[in-house]
Amino acid sequence: PDGGYRLTSRVRGLSGGFSEDSWITEIARPRLAALGRKLLWPAAIVTLDGGAVLVRETTDHDSPLVFHRASPGFRVPILASAAGRILLAYADEPRRDALLPVAIADIASPHGEGYWRRLLEDVRRAGFAVISRTDAREGSLAVGVAGASGELRAAISVRWFESALPRAAAIEKLLPEMRIA
């Protein structure tokens, strides 16, 4: 009525997936593509984005070994993904303390905060995270990608069919290549 324009909360949708970490995609893309060609299993580079994990880049569309293809911009609850677990395990204490209750609520976990803190400590000790998704019949393995300061800025995640590759064999085969990437 006054001839002016005002932005509504829906304008945030226009910036979905953008953050100061967008440069990570450009750096990671060639290494991720090489990793995907070498392993054949789909690989992704992800970052924390608010209370979720954001897929920045993926080789899903290049891999012949995919049930459900994800695309950049796809969001996953933090604790529902191996990548989210590694990123949360290595987050500084204030950030982890702020995100953990929200992450637990997002997946409606029957486990309390103590359980998740112990699990994240185990992930940190191991240096990788691994989960099974029985609904998708796949496993997921993730390692962190550190910035120059040593802080984790992203994670590389690889998914595989658990019927084709048991968890222990997946860790043995995939983890060394993921760490190199």
Tab-separated table of C-alpha atoms in Angstrom:
chain	number	residue	atom	x	y	z
A	1	PRO	CA	0.000	0.000	0.000
A	2	ASP	CA	2.830	2.437	0.622
A	3	GLY	CA	4.494	1.634	-2.720
A	4	GLY	CA	7.443	-0.140	-1.029
A	5	TYR	CA	8.605	-3.738	-1.049
A	6	ARG	CA	9.429	-5.892	1.960
A	7	LEU	CA	11.144	-9.246	2.062
A	8	THR	CA	9.305	-12.100	3.728
A	9	SER	CA	10.818	-15.119	5.440
A	10	ARG	CA	10.440	-17.051	2.156
A	11	VAL	CA	13.374	-15.117	0.675
A	12	ARG	CA	15.654	-17.392	2.694
A	13	GLY	CA	14.706	-20.177	0.288
A	14	LEU	CA	16.542	-18.331	-2.457
A	15	SER	CA	19.790	-18.707	-0.564
A	16	GLY	CA	19.277	-22.366	0.341
A	17	GLY	CA	22.615	-24.114	0.478
A	18	PHE	CA	24.710	-20.953	0.364
A	19	SER	CA	27.222	-20.274	3.103
A	20	GLU	CA	30.704	-19.004	3.504
A	21	ASP	CA	31.841	-22.611	2.977
A	22	SER	CA	30.646	-22.710	-0.653
A	23	TRP	CA	34.251	-22.593	-1.848
A	24	ILE	CA	34.709	-26.112	-0.476
A	25	THR	CA	32.726	-27.485	-3.412
A	26	GLU	CA	35.097	-26.028	-5.991
A	27	ILE	CA	38.150	-27.441	-4.245
A	28	ALA	CA	36.579	-30.840	-3.550
A	29	ARG	CA	34.907	-31.514	-6.898
A	30	PRO	CA	37.921	-32.968	-8.789
A	31	ARG	CA	39.061	-35.087	-5.835
A	32	LEU	CA	35.557	-36.325	-5.187
A	33	ALA	CA	35.127	-37.258	-8.861
A	34	ALA	CA	38.428	-39.179	-8.797
A	35	LEU	CA	37.399	-40.974	-5.605
A	36	GLY	CA	34.037	-41.897	-7.129
A	37	ARG	CA	35.701	-43.296	-10.267
A	38	LYS	CA	38.141	-45.314	-8.181
A	39	LEU	CA	35.612	-46.781	-5.722
A	40	LEU	CA	32.516	-46.816	-8.015
A	41	TRP	CA	30.368	-46.294	-4.911
A	42	PRO	CA	28.751	-42.849	-4.608
A	43	ALA	CA	30.775	-40.250	-2.708
A	44	ALA	CA	29.723	-36.858	-1.383
A	45	ILE	CA	31.264	-33.816	0.277
A	46	VAL	CA	29.065	-32.359	3.008
A	47	THR	CA	29.132	-29.562	5.569
A	48	LEU	CA	27.109	-28.688	8.623
A	49	ASP	CA	24.432	-26.174	7.756
A	50	GLY	CA	22.462	-25.050	10.770
A	51	GLY	CA	20.919	-28.134	12.330
A	52	ALA	CA	21.483	-30.417	9.337
A	53	VAL	CA	24.118	-31.805	7.017
A	54	LEU	CA	24.134	-30.250	3.548
A	55	VAL	CA	25.340	-32.221	0.510
A	56	ARG	CA	27.622	-29.821	-1.376
A	57	GLU	CA	28.667	-32.148	-4.185
A	58	THR	CA	28.066	-35.807	-4.967
A	59	THR	CA	29.023	-38.454	-7.495
A	60	ASP	CA	25.589	-40.126	-7.236
A	61	HIS	CA	24.727	-39.329	-10.849
A	62	ASP	CA	28.010	-40.821	-12.080
A	63	SER	CA	27.883	-44.009	-10.009
A	64	PRO	CA	26.209	-47.148	-11.319
A	65	LEU	CA	25.855	-48.381	-7.722
A	66	VAL	CA	23.073	-46.192	-6.300
A	67	PHE	CA	19.555	-46.990	-5.055
A	68	HIS	CA	18.479	-43.419	-4.357
A	69	ARG	CA	20.312	-40.546	-6.010
A	70	ALA	CA	20.982	-37.414	-3.981
A	71	SER	CA	21.815	-34.046	-5.486
A	72	PRO	CA	23.707	-31.034	-4.168
A	73	GLY	CA	21.497	-29.133	-1.761
A	74	PHE	CA	20.032	-32.305	-0.222
A	75	ARG	CA	19.800	-32.000	3.576
A	76	VAL	CA	20.029	-34.828	6.116
A	77	PRO	CA	19.568	-34.782	9.900
A	78	ILE	CA	22.981	-34.649	11.584
A	79	LEU	CA	22.764	-37.873	13.599
A	80	ALA	CA	21.113	-39.795	10.733
A	81	SER	CA	24.305	-39.628	8.660
A	82	ALA	CA	27.877	-40.789	9.151
A	83	ALA	CA	29.057	-37.415	7.834
A	84	GLY	CA	26.960	-35.553	10.383
A	85	ARG	CA	28.319	-37.710	13.181
A	86	ILE	CA	31.968	-37.095	12.254
A	87	LEU	CA	31.369	-33.359	11.899
A	88	LEU	CA	29.569	-33.167	15.233
A	89	ALA	CA	32.187	-35.336	16.954
A	90	TYR	CA	34.927	-32.895	15.938
A	91	ALA	CA	32.929	-29.685	16.440
A	92	ASP	CA	34.189	-27.411	19.184
A	93	GLU	CA	32.480	-27.992	22.514
A	94	PRO	CA	30.128	-24.971	22.491
A	95	ARG	CA	28.885	-25.794	18.990
A	96	ARG	CA	28.470	-29.485	19.828
A	97	ASP	CA	26.603	-28.591	23.043
A	98	ALA	CA	24.252	-26.326	21.090
A	99	LEU	CA	23.628	-28.737	18.195
A	100	LEU	CA	23.347	-32.067	20.016
A	101	PRO	CA	19.919	-31.581	21.663
A	102	VAL	CA	18.473	-30.306	18.375
A	103	ALA	CA	20.048	-33.203	16.455
A	104	ILE	CA	18.617	-35.739	18.912
A	105	ALA	CA	15.141	-34.208	18.617
A	106	ASP	CA	15.370	-34.212	14.788
A	107	ILE	CA	15.596	-37.986	14.665
A	108	ALA	CA	13.255	-38.604	17.616
A	109	SER	CA	15.973	-40.735	19.206
A	110	PRO	CA	14.976	-43.095	22.011
A	111	HIS	CA	18.499	-42.583	23.394
A	112	GLY	CA	19.409	-39.784	25.732
A	113	GLU	CA	22.165	-37.221	25.357
A	114	GLY	CA	24.647	-39.369	27.325
A	115	TYR	CA	24.376	-42.162	24.748
A	116	TRP	CA	25.055	-39.759	21.874
A	117	ARG	CA	27.980	-38.098	23.657
A	118	ARG	CA	29.603	-41.526	24.160
A	119	LEU	CA	28.963	-42.447	20.518
A	120	LEU	CA	30.490	-39.162	19.307
A	121	GLU	CA	33.530	-39.742	21.528
A	122	ASP	CA	33.936	-43.215	19.963
A	123	VAL	CA	33.703	-41.610	16.492
A	124	ARG	CA	36.357	-39.077	17.453
A	125	ARG	CA	38.684	-41.802	18.750
A	126	ALA	CA	38.226	-43.889	15.594
A	127	GLY	CA	38.684	-40.923	13.247
A	128	PHE	CA	35.729	-41.981	11.085
A	129	ALA	CA	32.002	-42.639	11.385
A	130	VAL	CA	30.041	-45.533	9.961
A	131	ILE	CA	26.309	-46.238	10.016
A	132	SER	CA	23.873	-48.756	8.589
A	133	ARG	CA	20.576	-47.625	7.115
A	134	THR	CA	18.399	-50.711	7.063
A	135	ASP	CA	15.572	-48.783	5.363
A	136	ALA	CA	17.876	-48.116	2.403
A	137	ARG	CA	19.873	-51.366	2.706
A	138	GLU	CA	23.079	-49.379	2.622
A	139	GLY	CA	25.955	-48.361	4.808
A	140	SER	CA	27.676	-45.026	4.957
A	141	LEU	CA	31.251	-44.218	5.937
A	142	ALA	CA	32.594	-40.704	6.537
A	143	VAL	CA	35.898	-39.001	7.260
A	144	GLY	CA	36.526	-35.376	8.096
A	145	VAL	CA	38.192	-32.782	5.907
A	146	ALA	CA	40.245	-30.324	7.945
A	147	GLY	CA	40.991	-26.728	7.050
A	148	ALA	CA	44.355	-25.039	7.499
A	149	SER	CA	43.598	-24.423	11.198
A	150	GLY	CA	42.968	-28.131	11.773
A	151	GLU	CA	39.231	-27.596	12.319
A	152	LEU	CA	36.949	-29.902	10.341
A	153	ARG	CA	35.287	-27.898	7.588
A	154	ALA	CA	33.602	-30.738	5.724
A	155	ALA	CA	33.299	-34.501	5.503
A	156	ILE	CA	33.621	-37.008	2.688
A	157	SER	CA	31.018	-39.726	2.764
A	158	VAL	CA	30.739	-42.927	0.723
A	159	ARG	CA	27.638	-45.149	0.583
A	160	TRP	CA	27.569	-48.815	-0.361
A	161	PHE	CA	25.121	-51.736	-0.512
A	162	GLU	CA	25.587	-53.807	2.607
A	163	SER	CA	24.478	-56.924	0.723
A	164	ALA	CA	27.485	-56.498	-1.591
A	165	LEU	CA	30.054	-55.400	0.972
A	166	PRO	CA	29.911	-56.243	4.686
A	167	ARG	CA	30.702	-53.366	7.053
A	168	ALA	CA	34.180	-54.573	8.066
A	169	ALA	CA	35.161	-55.128	4.432
A	170	ALA	CA	33.798	-51.702	3.480
A	171	ILE	CA	35.879	-50.007	6.159
A	172	GLU	CA	38.980	-51.920	5.080
A	173	LYS	CA	38.486	-51.185	1.372
A	174	LEU	CA	37.013	-47.667	1.358
A	175	LEU	CA	38.595	-45.888	4.323
A	176	PRO	CA	42.200	-45.717	3.033
A	177	GLU	CA	41.099	-44.190	-0.289
A	178	MET	CA	38.788	-41.751	1.461
A	179	ARG	CA	41.578	-40.585	3.741
A	180	ILE	CA	43.866	-40.045	0.746
A	181	ALA	CA	41.165	-37.993	-0.995
